[in-house]
PDB file of C-alpha atoms in Angstrom:
ATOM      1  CA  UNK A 287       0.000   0.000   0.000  1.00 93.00           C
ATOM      2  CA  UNK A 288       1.336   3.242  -0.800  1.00 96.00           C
ATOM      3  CA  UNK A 289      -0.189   6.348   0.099  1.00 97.00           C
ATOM      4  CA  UNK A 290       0.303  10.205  -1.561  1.00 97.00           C
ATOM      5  CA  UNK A 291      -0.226  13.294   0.092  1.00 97.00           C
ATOM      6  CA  UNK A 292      -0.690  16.970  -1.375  1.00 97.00           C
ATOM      7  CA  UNK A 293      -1.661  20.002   0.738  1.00 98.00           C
ATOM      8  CA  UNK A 294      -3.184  22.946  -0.718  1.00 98.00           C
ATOM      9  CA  UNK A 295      -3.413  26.319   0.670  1.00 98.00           C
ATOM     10  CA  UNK A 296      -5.796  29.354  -0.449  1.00 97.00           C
ATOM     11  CA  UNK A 297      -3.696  32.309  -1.281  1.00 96.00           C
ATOM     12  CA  UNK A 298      -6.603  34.421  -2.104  1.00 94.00           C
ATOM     13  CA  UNK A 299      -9.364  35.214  -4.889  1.00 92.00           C
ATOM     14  CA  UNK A 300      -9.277  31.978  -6.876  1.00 93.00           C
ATOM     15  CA  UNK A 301      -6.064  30.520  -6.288  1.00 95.00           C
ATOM     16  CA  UNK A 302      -3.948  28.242  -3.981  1.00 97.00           C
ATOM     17  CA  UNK A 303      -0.139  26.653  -3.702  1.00 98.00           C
ATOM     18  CA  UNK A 304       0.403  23.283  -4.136  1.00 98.00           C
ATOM     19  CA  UNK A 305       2.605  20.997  -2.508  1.00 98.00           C
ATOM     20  CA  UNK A 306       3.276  17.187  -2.863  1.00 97.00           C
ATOM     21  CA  UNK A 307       4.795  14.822  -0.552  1.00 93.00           C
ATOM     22  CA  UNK A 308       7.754  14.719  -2.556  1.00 91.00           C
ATOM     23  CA  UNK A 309       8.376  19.031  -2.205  1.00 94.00           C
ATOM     24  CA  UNK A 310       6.942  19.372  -5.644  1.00 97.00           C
ATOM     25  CA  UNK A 311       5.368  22.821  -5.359  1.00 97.00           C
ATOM     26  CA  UNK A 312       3.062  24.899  -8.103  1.00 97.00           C
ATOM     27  CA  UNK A 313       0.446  27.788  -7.983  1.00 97.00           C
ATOM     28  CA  UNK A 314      -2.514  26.725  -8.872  1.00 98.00           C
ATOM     29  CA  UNK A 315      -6.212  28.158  -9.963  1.00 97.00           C
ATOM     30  CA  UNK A 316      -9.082  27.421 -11.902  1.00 96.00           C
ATOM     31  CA  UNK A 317      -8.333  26.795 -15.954  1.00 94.00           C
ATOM     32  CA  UNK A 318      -8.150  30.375 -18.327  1.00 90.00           C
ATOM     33  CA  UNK A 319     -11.964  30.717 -19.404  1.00 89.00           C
ATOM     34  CA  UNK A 320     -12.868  30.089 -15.688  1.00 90.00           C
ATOM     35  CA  UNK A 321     -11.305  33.455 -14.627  1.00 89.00           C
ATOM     36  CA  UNK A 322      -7.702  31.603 -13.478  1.00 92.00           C
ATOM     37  CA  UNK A 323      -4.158  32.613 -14.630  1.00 91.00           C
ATOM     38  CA  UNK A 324      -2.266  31.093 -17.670  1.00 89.00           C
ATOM     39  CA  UNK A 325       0.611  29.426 -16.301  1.00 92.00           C
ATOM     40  CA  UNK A 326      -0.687  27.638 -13.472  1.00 96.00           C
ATOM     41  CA  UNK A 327      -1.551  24.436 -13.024  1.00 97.00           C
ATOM     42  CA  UNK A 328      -5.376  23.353 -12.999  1.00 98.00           C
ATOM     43  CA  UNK A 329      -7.413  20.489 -11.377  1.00 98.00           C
ATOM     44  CA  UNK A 330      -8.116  19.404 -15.170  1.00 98.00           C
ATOM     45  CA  UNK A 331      -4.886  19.984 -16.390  1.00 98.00           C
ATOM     46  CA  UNK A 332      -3.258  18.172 -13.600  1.00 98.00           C
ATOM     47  CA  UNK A 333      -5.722  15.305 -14.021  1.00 98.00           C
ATOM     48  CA  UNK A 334      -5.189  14.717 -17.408  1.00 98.00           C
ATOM     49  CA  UNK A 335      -1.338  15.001 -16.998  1.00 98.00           C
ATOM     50  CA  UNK A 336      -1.481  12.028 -14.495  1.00 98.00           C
ATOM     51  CA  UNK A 337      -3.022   9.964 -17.031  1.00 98.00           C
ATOM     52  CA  UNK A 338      -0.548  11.070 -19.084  1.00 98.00           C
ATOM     53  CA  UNK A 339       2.502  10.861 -16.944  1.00 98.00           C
ATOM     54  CA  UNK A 340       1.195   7.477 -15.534  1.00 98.00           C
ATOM     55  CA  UNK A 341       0.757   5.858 -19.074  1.00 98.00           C
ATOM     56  CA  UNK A 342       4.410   7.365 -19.892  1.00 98.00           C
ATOM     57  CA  UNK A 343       6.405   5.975 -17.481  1.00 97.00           C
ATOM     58  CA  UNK A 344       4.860   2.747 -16.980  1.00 97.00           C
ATOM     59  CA  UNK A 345       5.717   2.400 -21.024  1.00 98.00           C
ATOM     60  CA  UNK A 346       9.082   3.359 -20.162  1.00 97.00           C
ATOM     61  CA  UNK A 347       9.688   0.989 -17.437  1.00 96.00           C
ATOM     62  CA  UNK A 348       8.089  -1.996 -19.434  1.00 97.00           C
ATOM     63  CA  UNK A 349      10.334  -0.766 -22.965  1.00 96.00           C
ATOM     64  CA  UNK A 350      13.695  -0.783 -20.067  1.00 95.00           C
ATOM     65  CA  UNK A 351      12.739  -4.013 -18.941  1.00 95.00           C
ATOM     66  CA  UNK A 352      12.909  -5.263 -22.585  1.00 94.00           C
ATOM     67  CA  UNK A 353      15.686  -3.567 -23.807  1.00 94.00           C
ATOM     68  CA  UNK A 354      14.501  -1.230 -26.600  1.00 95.00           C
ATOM     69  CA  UNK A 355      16.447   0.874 -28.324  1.00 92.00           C
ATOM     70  CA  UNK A 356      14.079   3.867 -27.855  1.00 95.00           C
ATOM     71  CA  UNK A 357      15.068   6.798 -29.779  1.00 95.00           C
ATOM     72  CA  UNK A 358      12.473   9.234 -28.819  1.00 97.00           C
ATOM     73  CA  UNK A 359       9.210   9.435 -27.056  1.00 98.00           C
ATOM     74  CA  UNK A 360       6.279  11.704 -26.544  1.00 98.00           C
ATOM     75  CA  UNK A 361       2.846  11.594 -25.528  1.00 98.00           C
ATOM     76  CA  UNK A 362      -0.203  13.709 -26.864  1.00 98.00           C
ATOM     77  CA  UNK A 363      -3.185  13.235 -24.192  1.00 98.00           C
ATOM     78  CA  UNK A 364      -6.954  15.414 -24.755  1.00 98.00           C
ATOM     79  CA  UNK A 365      -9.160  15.211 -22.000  1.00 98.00           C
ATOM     80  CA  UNK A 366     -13.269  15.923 -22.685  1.00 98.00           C
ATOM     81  CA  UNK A 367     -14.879  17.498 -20.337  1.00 97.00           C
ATOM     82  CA  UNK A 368     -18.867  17.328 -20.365  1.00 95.00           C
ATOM     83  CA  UNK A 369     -21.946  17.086 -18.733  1.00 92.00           C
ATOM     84  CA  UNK A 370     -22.279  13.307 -17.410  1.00 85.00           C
ATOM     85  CA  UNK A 371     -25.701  13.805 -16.096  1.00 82.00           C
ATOM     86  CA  UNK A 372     -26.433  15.186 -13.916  1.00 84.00           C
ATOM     87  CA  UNK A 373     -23.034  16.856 -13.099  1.00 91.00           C
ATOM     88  CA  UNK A 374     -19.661  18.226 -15.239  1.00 94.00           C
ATOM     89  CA  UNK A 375     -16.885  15.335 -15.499  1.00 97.00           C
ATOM     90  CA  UNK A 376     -14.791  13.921 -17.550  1.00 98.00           C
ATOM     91  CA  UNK A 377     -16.161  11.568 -20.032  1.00 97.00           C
ATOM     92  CA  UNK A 378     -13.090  10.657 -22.293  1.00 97.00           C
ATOM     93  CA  UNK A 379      -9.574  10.715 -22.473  1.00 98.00           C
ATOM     94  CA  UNK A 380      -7.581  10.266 -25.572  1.00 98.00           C
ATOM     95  CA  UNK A 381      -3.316   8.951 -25.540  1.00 98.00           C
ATOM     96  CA  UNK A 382      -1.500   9.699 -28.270  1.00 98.00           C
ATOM     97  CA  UNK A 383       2.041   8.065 -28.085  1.00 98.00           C
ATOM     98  CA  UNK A 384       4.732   8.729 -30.702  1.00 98.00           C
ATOM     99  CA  UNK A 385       7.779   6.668 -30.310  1.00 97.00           C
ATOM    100  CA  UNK A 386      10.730   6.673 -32.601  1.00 97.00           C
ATOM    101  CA  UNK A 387      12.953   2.940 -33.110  1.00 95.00           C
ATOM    102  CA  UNK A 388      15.638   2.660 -34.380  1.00 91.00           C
ATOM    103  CA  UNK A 389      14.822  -0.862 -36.318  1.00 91.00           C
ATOM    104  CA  UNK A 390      11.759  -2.117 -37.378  1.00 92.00           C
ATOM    105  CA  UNK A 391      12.460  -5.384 -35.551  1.00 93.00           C
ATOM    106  CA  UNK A 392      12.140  -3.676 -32.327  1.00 95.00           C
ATOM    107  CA  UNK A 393       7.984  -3.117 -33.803  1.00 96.00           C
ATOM    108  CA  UNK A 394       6.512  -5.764 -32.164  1.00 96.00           C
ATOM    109  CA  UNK A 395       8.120  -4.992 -28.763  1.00 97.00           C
ATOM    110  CA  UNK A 396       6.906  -1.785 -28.583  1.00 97.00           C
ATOM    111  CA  UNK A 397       3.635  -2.661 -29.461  1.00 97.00           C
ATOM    112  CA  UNK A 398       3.768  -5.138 -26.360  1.00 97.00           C
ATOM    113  CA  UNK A 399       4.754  -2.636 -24.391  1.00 98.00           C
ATOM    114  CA  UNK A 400       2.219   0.092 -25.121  1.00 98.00           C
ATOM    115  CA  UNK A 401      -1.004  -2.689 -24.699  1.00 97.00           C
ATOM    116  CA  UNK A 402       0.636  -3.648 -21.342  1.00 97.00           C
ATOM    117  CA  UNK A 403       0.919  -0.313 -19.887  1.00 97.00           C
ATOM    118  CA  UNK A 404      -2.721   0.591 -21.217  1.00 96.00           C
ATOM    119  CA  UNK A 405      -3.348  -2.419 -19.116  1.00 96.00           C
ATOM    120  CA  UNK A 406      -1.130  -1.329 -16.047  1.00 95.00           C
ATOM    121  CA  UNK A 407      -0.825   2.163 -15.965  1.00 97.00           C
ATOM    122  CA  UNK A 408      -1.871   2.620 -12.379  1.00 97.00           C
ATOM    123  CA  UNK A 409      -4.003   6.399 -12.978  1.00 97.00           C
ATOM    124  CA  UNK A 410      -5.431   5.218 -16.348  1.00 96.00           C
ATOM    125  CA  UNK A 411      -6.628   2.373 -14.071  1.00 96.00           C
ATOM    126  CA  UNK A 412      -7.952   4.726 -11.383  1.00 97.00           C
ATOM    127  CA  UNK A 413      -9.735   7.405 -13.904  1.00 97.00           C
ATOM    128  CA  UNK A 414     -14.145   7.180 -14.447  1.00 97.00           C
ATOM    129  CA  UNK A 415     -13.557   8.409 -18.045  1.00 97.00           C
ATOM    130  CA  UNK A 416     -12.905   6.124 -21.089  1.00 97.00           C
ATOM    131  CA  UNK A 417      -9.410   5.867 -22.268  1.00 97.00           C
ATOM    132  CA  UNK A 418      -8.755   5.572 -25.687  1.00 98.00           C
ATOM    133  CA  UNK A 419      -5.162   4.660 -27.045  1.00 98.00           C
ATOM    134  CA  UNK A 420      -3.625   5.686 -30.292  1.00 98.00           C
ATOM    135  CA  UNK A 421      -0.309   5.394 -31.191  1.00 97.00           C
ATOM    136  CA  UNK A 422       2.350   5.739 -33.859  1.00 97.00           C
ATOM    137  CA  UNK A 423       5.722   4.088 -33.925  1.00 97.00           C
ATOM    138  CA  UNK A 424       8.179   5.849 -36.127  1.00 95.00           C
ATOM    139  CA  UNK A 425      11.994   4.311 -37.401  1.00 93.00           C
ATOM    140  CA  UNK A 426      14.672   6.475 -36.626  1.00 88.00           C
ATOM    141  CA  UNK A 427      15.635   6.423 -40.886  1.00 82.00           C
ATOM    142  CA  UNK A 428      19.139   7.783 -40.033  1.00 79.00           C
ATOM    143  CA  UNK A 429      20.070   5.602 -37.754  1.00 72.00           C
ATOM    144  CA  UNK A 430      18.305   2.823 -40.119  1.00 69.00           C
ATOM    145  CA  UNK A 431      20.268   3.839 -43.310  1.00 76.00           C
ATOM    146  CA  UNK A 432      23.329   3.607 -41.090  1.00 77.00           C
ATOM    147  CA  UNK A 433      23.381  -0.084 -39.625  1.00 71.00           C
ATOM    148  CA  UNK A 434      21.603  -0.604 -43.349  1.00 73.00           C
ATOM    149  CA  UNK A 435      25.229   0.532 -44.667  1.00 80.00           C
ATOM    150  CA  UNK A 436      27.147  -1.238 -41.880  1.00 77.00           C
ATOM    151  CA  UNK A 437      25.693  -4.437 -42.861  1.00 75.00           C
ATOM    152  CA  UNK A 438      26.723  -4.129 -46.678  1.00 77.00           C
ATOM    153  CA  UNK A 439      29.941  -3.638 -45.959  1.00 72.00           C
TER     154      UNK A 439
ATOM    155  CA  UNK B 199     -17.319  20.426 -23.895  1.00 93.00           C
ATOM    156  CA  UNK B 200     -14.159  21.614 -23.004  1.00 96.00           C
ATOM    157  CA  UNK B 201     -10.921  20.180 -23.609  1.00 97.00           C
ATOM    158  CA  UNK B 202      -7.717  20.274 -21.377  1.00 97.00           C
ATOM    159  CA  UNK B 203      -4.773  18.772 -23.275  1.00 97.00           C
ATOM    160  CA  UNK B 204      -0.790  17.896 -22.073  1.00 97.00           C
ATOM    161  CA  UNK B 205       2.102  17.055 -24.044  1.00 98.00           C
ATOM    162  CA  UNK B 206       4.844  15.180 -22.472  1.00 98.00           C
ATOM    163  CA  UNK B 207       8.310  14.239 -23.892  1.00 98.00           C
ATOM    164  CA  UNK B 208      10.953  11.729 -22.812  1.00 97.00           C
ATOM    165  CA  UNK B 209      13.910  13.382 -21.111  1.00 97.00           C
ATOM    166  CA  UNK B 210      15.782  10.088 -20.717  1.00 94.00           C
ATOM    167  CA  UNK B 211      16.033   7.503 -18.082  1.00 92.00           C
ATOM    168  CA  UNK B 212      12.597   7.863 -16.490  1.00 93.00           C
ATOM    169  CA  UNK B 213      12.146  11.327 -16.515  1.00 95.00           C
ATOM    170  CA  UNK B 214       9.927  13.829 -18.912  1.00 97.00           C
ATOM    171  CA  UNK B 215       9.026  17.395 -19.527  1.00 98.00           C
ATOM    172  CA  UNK B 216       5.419  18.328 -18.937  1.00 98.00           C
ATOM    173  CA  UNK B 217       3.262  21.230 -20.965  1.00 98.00           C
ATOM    174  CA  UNK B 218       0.201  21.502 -20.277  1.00 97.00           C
ATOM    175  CA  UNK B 219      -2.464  23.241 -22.601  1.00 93.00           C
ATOM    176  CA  UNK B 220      -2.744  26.589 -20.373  1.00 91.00           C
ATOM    177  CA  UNK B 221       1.223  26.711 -20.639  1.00 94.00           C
ATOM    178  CA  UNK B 222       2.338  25.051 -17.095  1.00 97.00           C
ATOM    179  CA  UNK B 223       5.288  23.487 -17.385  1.00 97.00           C
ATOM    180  CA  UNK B 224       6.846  20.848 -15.290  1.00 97.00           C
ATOM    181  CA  UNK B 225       9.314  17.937 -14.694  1.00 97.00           C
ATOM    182  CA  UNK B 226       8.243  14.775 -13.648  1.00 98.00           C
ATOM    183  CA  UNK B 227       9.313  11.258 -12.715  1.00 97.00           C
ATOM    184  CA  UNK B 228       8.384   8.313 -10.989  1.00 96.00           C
ATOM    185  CA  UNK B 229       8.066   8.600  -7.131  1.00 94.00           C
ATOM    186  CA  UNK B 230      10.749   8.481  -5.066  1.00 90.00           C
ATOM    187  CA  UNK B 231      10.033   5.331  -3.803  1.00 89.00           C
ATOM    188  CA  UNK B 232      10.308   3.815  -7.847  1.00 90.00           C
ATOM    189  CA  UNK B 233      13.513   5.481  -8.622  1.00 89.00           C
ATOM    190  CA  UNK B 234      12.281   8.833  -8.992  1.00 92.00           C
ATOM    191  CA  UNK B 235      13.749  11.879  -8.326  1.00 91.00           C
ATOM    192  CA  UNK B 236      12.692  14.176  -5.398  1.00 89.00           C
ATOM    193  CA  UNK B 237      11.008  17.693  -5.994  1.00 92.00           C
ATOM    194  CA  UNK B 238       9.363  16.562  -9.440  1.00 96.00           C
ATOM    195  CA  UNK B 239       6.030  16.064 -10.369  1.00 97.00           C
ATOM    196  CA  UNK B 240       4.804  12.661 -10.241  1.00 98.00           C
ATOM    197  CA  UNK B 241       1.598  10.878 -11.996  1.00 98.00           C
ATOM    198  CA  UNK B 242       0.718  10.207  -8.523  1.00 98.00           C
ATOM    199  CA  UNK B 243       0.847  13.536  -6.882  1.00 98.00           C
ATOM    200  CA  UNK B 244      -1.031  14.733  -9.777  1.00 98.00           C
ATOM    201  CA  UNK B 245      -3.849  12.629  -9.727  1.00 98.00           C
ATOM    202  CA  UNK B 246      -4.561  12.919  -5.676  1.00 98.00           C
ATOM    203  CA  UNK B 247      -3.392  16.793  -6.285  1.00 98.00           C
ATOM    204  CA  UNK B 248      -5.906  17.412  -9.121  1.00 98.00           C
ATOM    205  CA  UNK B 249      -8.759  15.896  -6.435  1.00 98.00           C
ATOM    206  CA  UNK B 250      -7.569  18.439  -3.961  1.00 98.00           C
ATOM    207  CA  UNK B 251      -7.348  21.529  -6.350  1.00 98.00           C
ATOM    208  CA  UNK B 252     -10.561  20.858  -7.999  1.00 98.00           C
ATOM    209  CA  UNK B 253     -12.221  20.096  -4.661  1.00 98.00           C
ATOM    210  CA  UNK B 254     -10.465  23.063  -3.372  1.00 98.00           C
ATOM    211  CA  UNK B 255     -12.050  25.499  -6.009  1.00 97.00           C
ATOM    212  CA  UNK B 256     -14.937  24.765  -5.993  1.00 97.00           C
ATOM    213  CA  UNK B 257     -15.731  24.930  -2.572  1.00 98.00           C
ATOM    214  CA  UNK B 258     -14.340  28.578  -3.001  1.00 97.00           C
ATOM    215  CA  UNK B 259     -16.255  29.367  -5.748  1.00 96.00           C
ATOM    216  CA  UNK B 260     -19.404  28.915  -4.179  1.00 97.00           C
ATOM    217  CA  UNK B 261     -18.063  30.961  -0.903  1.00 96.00           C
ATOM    218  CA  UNK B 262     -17.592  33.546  -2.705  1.00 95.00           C
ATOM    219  CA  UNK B 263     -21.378  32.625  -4.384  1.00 95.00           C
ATOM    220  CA  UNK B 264     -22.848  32.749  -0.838  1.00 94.00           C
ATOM    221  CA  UNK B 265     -20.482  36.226   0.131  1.00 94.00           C
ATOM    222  CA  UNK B 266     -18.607  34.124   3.218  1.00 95.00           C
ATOM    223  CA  UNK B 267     -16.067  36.481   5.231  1.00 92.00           C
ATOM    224  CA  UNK B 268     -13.197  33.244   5.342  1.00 95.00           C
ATOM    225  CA  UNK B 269     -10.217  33.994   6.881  1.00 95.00           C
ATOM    226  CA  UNK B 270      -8.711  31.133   5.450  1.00 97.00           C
ATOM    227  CA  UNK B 271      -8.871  27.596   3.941  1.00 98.00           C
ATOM    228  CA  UNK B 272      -6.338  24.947   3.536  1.00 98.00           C
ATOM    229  CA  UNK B 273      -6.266  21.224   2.479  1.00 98.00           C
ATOM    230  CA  UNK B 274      -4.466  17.994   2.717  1.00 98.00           C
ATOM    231  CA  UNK B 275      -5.125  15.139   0.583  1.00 98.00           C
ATOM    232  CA  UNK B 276      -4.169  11.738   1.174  1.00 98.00           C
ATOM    233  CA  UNK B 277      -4.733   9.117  -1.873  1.00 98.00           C
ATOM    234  CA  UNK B 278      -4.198   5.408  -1.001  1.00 98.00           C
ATOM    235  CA  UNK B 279      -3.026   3.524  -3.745  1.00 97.00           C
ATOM    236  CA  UNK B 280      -3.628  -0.531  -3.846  1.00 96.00           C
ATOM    237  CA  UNK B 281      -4.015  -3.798  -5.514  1.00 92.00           C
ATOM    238  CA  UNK B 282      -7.653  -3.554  -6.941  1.00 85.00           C
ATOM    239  CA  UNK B 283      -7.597  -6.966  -8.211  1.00 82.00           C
ATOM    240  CA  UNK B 284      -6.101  -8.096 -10.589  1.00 84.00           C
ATOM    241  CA  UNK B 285      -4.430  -4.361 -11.010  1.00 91.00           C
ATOM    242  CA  UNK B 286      -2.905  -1.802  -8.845  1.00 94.00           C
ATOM    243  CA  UNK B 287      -4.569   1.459  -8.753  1.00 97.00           C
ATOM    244  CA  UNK B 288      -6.126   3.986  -6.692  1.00 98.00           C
ATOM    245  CA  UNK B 289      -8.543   2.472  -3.922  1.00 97.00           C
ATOM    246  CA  UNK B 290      -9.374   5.999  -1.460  1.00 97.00           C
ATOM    247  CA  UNK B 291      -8.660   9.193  -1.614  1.00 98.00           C
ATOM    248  CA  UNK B 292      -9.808  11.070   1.632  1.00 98.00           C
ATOM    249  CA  UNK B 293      -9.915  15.085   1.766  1.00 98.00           C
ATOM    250  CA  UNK B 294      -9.016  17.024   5.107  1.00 98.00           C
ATOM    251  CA  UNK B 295     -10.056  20.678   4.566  1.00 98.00           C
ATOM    252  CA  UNK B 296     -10.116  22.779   7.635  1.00 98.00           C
ATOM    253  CA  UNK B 297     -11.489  26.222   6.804  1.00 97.00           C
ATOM    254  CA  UNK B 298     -11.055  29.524   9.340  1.00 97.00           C
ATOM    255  CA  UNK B 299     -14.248  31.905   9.291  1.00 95.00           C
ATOM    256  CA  UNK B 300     -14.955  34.956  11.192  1.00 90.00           C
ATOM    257  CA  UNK B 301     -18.450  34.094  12.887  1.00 91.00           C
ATOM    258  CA  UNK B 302     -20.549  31.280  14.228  1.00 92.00           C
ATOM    259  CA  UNK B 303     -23.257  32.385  12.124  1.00 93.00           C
ATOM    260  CA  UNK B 304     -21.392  31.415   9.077  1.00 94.00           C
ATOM    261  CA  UNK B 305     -20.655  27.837   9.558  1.00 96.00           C
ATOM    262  CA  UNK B 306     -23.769  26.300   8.303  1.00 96.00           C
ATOM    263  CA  UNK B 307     -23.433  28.086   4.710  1.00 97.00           C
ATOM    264  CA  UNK B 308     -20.109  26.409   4.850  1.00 97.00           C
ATOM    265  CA  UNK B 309     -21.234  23.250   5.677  1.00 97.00           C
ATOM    266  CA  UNK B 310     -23.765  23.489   2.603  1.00 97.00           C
ATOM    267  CA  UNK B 311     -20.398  24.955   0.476  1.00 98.00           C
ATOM    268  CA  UNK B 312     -18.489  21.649   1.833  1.00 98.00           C
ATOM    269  CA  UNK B 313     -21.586  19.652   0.652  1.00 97.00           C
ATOM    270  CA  UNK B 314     -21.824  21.339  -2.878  1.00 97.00           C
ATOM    271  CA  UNK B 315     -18.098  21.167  -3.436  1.00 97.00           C
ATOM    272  CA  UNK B 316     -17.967  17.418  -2.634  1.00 96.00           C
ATOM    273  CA  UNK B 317     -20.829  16.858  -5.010  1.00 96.00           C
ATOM    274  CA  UNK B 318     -19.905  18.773  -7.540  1.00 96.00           C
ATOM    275  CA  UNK B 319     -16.140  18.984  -7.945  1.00 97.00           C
ATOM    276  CA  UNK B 320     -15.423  17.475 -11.667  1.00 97.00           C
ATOM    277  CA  UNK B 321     -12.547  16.206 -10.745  1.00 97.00           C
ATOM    278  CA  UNK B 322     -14.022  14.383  -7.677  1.00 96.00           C
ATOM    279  CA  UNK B 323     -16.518  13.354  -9.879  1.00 96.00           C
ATOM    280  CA  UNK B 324     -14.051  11.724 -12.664  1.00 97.00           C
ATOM    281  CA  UNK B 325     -12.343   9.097 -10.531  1.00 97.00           C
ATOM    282  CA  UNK B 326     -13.167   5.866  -9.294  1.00 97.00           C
ATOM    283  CA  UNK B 327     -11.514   5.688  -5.960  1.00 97.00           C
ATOM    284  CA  UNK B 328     -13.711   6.457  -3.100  1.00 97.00           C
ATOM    285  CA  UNK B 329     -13.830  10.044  -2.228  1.00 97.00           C
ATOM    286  CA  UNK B 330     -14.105  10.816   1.413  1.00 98.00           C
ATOM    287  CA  UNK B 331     -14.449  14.279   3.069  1.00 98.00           C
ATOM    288  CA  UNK B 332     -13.978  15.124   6.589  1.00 98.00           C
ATOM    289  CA  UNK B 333     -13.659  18.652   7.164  1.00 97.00           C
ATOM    290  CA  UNK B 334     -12.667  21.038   9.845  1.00 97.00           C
ATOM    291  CA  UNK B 335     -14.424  24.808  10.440  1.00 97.00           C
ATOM    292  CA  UNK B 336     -12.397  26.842  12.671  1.00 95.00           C
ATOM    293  CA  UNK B 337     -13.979  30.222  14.454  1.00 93.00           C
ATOM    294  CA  UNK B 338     -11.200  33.563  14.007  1.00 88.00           C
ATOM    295  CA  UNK B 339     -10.787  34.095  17.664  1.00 82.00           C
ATOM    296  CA  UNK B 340      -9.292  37.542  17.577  1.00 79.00           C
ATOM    297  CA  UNK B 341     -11.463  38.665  14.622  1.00 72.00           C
ATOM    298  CA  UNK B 342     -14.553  37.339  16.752  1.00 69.00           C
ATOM    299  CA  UNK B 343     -13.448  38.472  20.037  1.00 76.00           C
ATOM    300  CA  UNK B 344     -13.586  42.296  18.070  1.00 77.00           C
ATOM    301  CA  UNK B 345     -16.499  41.880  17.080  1.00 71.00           C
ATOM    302  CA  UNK B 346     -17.981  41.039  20.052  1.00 73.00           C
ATOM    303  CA  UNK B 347     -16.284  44.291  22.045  1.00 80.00           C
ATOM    304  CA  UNK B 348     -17.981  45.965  18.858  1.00 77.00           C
ATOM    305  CA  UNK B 349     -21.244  45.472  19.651  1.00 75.00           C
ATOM    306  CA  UNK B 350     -20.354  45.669  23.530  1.00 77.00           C
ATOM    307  CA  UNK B 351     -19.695  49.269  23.227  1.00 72.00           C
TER     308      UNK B 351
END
């Protein structure tokens, strides 16, 4: 069991400070159209981000564990927001991985590795909203052409 | 519909840079306790943080709805994290506000705020973990004591 703590503090108007059990720290208030600052974080902003961050590194850990030769990753991720009646939630949430190889052997790998950490991805796993996956694996065609040459010599 | 949208990117090792759509910008790894680093943002501080913020504004949103004098508000947030068979994931998350206000007379309009707040939060309201709120309201001794010699003279 493992257990994560935040505290917030109101420093006035609409807006607080943020601090995680691990001395992460941020201003925070409500998103730009609901009269908060650009720059801070938001409730929605963080939530989505977990989902993210969560999916992220649980792909990274599972891609360590088998030894790919990542050459670049990033993650897209949309949150809708919407009336789930009767209240305002969340109703979807949409990953969009890019990740660079440098072979196209290592294709099936990575594919593993991004339906496992859908799978395991502890947030993803603790969010109402459906989560939708879509991703794109790239070859890194430098580094291709360049064990392509290696070999033909 | 709204939609609140991140973009992450691999840093190396298991590490990543954070943007979120409002322009907050962070770094993040795993938690300390899974090789993380210490003062970064974490997928779980996020998601237990993004309960607290969101439950956080809210409940000042509609104090400042019902014109409550607070003298000040502050919240911790623990998030218990668990094997919820067959997966791990997040199993209670349990709110602690404690909120400072100037007269007796305003406590049950912040009751009904701490009601409305813990139905209503979107956040709260997009998570499957148990949400559980026991809250604190705290009487402004000094501010109360001067009021009293107010009306005394």
């Amino acid at each position: 069991m493992y257990v994560y703590s935040s505290k917030v503090v109101w420093a006035g108007g609409r807006r607080g400070k943020l601090t995680c059990g691990n001395g992460f720290r941020a201003l925070f208030s409500p998103p730009p159209e609901f009269q908060g600052e650009a720059g801070t974080l938001t409730a929605e902003d963080a939530f989505v981000a977990s989902v993210n961050m969560s999916f992220t590194l649980t792909f990274l850990k599972l891609a360590e564990q088998e030894k790919l030769d990542l050459r670049a990753f990033e993650c897209n991720c949309n949150g809708i927001m919407d009336r789930v009646m009767p209240r305002m939630a969340f109703k979807r949430i949409v990953l969009h991985p890019r990740v660079m190889v440098a072979s196209d052997a290592d294709v099936p790998a990575v594919e593993r590795c991004m339906d496992l950490a859908d799978k395991y991805a502890v947030v993803r796993n603790s969010v109402k909203p459906k989560v939708v996956l879509e991703y794109k694996i790239e070859l890194d065609k430098k580094r291709a052409a360049a064990a392509k040459a290696e070999m033909a010599e």
